Tab-separated table of C-alpha atoms in Angstrom:
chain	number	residue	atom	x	y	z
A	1	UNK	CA	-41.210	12.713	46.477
A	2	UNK	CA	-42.477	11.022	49.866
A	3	UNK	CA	-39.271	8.793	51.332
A	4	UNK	CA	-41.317	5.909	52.004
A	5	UNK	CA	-38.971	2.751	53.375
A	6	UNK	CA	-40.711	-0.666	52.511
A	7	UNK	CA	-40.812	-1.310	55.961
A	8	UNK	CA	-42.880	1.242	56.555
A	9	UNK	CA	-44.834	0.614	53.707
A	10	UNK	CA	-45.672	-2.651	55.307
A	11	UNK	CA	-46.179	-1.818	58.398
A	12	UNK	CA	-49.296	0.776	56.421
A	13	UNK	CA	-50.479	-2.251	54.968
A	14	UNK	CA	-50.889	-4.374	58.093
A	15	UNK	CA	-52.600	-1.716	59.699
A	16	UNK	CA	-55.116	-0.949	57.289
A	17	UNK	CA	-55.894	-4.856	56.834
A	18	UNK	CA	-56.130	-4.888	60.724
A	19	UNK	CA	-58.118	-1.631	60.710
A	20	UNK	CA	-60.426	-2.123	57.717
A	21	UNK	CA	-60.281	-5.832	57.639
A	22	UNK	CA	-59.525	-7.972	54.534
A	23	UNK	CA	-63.009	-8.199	53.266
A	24	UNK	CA	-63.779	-4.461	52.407
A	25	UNK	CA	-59.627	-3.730	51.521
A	26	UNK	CA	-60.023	-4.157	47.564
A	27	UNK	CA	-62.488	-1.627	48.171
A	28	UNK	CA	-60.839	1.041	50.375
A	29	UNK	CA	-57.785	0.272	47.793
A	30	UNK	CA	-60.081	1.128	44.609
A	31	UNK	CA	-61.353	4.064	46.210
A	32	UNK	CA	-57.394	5.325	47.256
A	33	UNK	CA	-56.166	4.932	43.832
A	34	UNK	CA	-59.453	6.873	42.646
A	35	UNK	CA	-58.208	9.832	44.431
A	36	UNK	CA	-54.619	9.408	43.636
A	37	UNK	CA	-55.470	9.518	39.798
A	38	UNK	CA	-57.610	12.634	40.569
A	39	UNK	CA	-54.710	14.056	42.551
A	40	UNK	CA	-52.214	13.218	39.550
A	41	UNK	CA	-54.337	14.683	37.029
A	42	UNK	CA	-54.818	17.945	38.599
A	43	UNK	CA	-50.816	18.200	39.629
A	44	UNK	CA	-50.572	17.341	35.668
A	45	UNK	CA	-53.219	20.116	34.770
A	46	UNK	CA	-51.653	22.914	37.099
A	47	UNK	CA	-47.912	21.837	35.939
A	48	UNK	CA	-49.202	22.306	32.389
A	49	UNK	CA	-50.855	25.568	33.190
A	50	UNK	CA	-47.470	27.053	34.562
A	51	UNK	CA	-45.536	25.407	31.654
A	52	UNK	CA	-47.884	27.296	29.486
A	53	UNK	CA	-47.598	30.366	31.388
A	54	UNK	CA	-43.722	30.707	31.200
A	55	UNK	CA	-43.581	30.033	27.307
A	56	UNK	CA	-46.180	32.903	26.955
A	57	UNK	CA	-44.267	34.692	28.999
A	58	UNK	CA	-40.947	34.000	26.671
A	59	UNK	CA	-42.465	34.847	23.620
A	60	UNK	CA	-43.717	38.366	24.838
A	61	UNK	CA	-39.780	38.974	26.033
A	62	UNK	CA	-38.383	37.358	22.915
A	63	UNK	CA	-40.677	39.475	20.546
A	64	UNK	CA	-39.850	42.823	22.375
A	65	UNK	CA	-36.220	41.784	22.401
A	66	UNK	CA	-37.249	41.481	18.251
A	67	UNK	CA	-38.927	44.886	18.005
A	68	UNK	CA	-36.156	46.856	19.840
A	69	UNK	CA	-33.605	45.230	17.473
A	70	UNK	CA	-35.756	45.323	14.593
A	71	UNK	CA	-36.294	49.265	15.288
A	72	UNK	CA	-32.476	49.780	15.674
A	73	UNK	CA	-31.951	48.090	12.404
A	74	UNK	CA	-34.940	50.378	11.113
A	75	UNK	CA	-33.003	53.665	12.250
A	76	UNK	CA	-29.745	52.978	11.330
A	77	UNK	CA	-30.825	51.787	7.770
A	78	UNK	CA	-33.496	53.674	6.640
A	79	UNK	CA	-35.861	52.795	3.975
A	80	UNK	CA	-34.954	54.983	0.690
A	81	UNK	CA	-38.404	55.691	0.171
A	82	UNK	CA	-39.073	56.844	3.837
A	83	UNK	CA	-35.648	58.809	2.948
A	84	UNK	CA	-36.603	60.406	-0.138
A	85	UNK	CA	-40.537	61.503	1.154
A	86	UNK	CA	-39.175	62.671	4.540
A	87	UNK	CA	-36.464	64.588	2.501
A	88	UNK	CA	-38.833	65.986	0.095
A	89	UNK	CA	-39.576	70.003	0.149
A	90	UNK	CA	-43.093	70.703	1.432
A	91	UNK	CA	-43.527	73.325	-0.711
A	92	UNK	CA	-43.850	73.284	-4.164
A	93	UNK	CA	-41.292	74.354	-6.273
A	94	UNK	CA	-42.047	77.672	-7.700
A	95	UNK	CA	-39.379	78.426	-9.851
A	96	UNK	CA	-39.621	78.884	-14.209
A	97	UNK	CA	-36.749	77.813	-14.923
A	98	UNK	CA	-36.593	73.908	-17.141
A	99	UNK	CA	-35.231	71.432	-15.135
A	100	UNK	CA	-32.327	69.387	-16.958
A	101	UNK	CA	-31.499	65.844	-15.917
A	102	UNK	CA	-28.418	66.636	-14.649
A	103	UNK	CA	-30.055	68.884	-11.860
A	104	UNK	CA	-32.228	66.150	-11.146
A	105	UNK	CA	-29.426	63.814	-10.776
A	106	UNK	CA	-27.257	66.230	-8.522
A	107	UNK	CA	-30.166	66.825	-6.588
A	108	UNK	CA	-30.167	62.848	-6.156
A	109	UNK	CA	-27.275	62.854	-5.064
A	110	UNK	CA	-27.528	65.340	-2.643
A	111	UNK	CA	-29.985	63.946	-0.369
A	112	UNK	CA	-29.636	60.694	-1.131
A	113	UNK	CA	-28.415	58.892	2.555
A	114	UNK	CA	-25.511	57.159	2.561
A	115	UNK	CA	-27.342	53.556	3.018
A	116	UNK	CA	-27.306	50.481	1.129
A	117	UNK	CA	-29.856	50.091	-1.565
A	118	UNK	CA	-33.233	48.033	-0.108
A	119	UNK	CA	-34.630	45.567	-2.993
A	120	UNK	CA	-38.635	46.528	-3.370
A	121	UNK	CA	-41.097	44.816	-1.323
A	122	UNK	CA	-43.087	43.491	-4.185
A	123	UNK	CA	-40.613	42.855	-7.235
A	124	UNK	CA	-37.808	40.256	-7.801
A	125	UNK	CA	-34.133	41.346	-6.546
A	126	UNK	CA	-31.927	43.084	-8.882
């Protein structure tokens, strides 16, 4: 970080014992390395901060990546029961005539979509 040469570093040193004097140095060094640790720590606590920040940040993008894919999935392979209510006549049926189980059958067949089969949410797969 700082490019400090040890002669320089010396040269800091000899200074300071010149300047301060050797009796009150232990303290002026205590009292450096108190504010160094407090300088450390709040580098530590900012870096964290951002770290934090960009993985938030991540997950949001990662989980609307998720949704968009999860929404194409949706649309190209329906749901049969989303199929078979949105296919459903909103009016009822008003004719006399018995329906056989053949009719009901072609009529399956006629709107059923042409997507795989989705096991139920609840019950074991077939």
């Amino acid at each position: 970080m700082f490019d400090v040469a040890p002669t320089e570093l010396l040269l800091v040193v000899v200074v300071a014992l010149v300047v301060i004097g050797p009796k009150d140095l232990p303290k002026a060094m205590r009292f450096v390395g108190k504010w160094m640790a407090k300088a450390r720590g709040m580098a530590r606590h900012f870096r964290s901060g951002l770290d934090t920040m960009m993985r938030e940040a991540e997950l949001e993008e990662l989980e609307k990546q998720w949704r968009e894919q999860n929404d194409a999935i949706m649309r190209e392979f329906p749901r049969i029961d989303d199929v078979n209510t949105s296919s459903a006549p909103t009016t009822p049926a008003t004719t006399t005539e018995p329906v056989t189980e053949a009719d009901v059958d072609q009529a399956a067949a006629a709107t059923s979509p042409e997507t795989h089969a989705v096991p139920p949410k609840d019950g074991p797969l077939p």
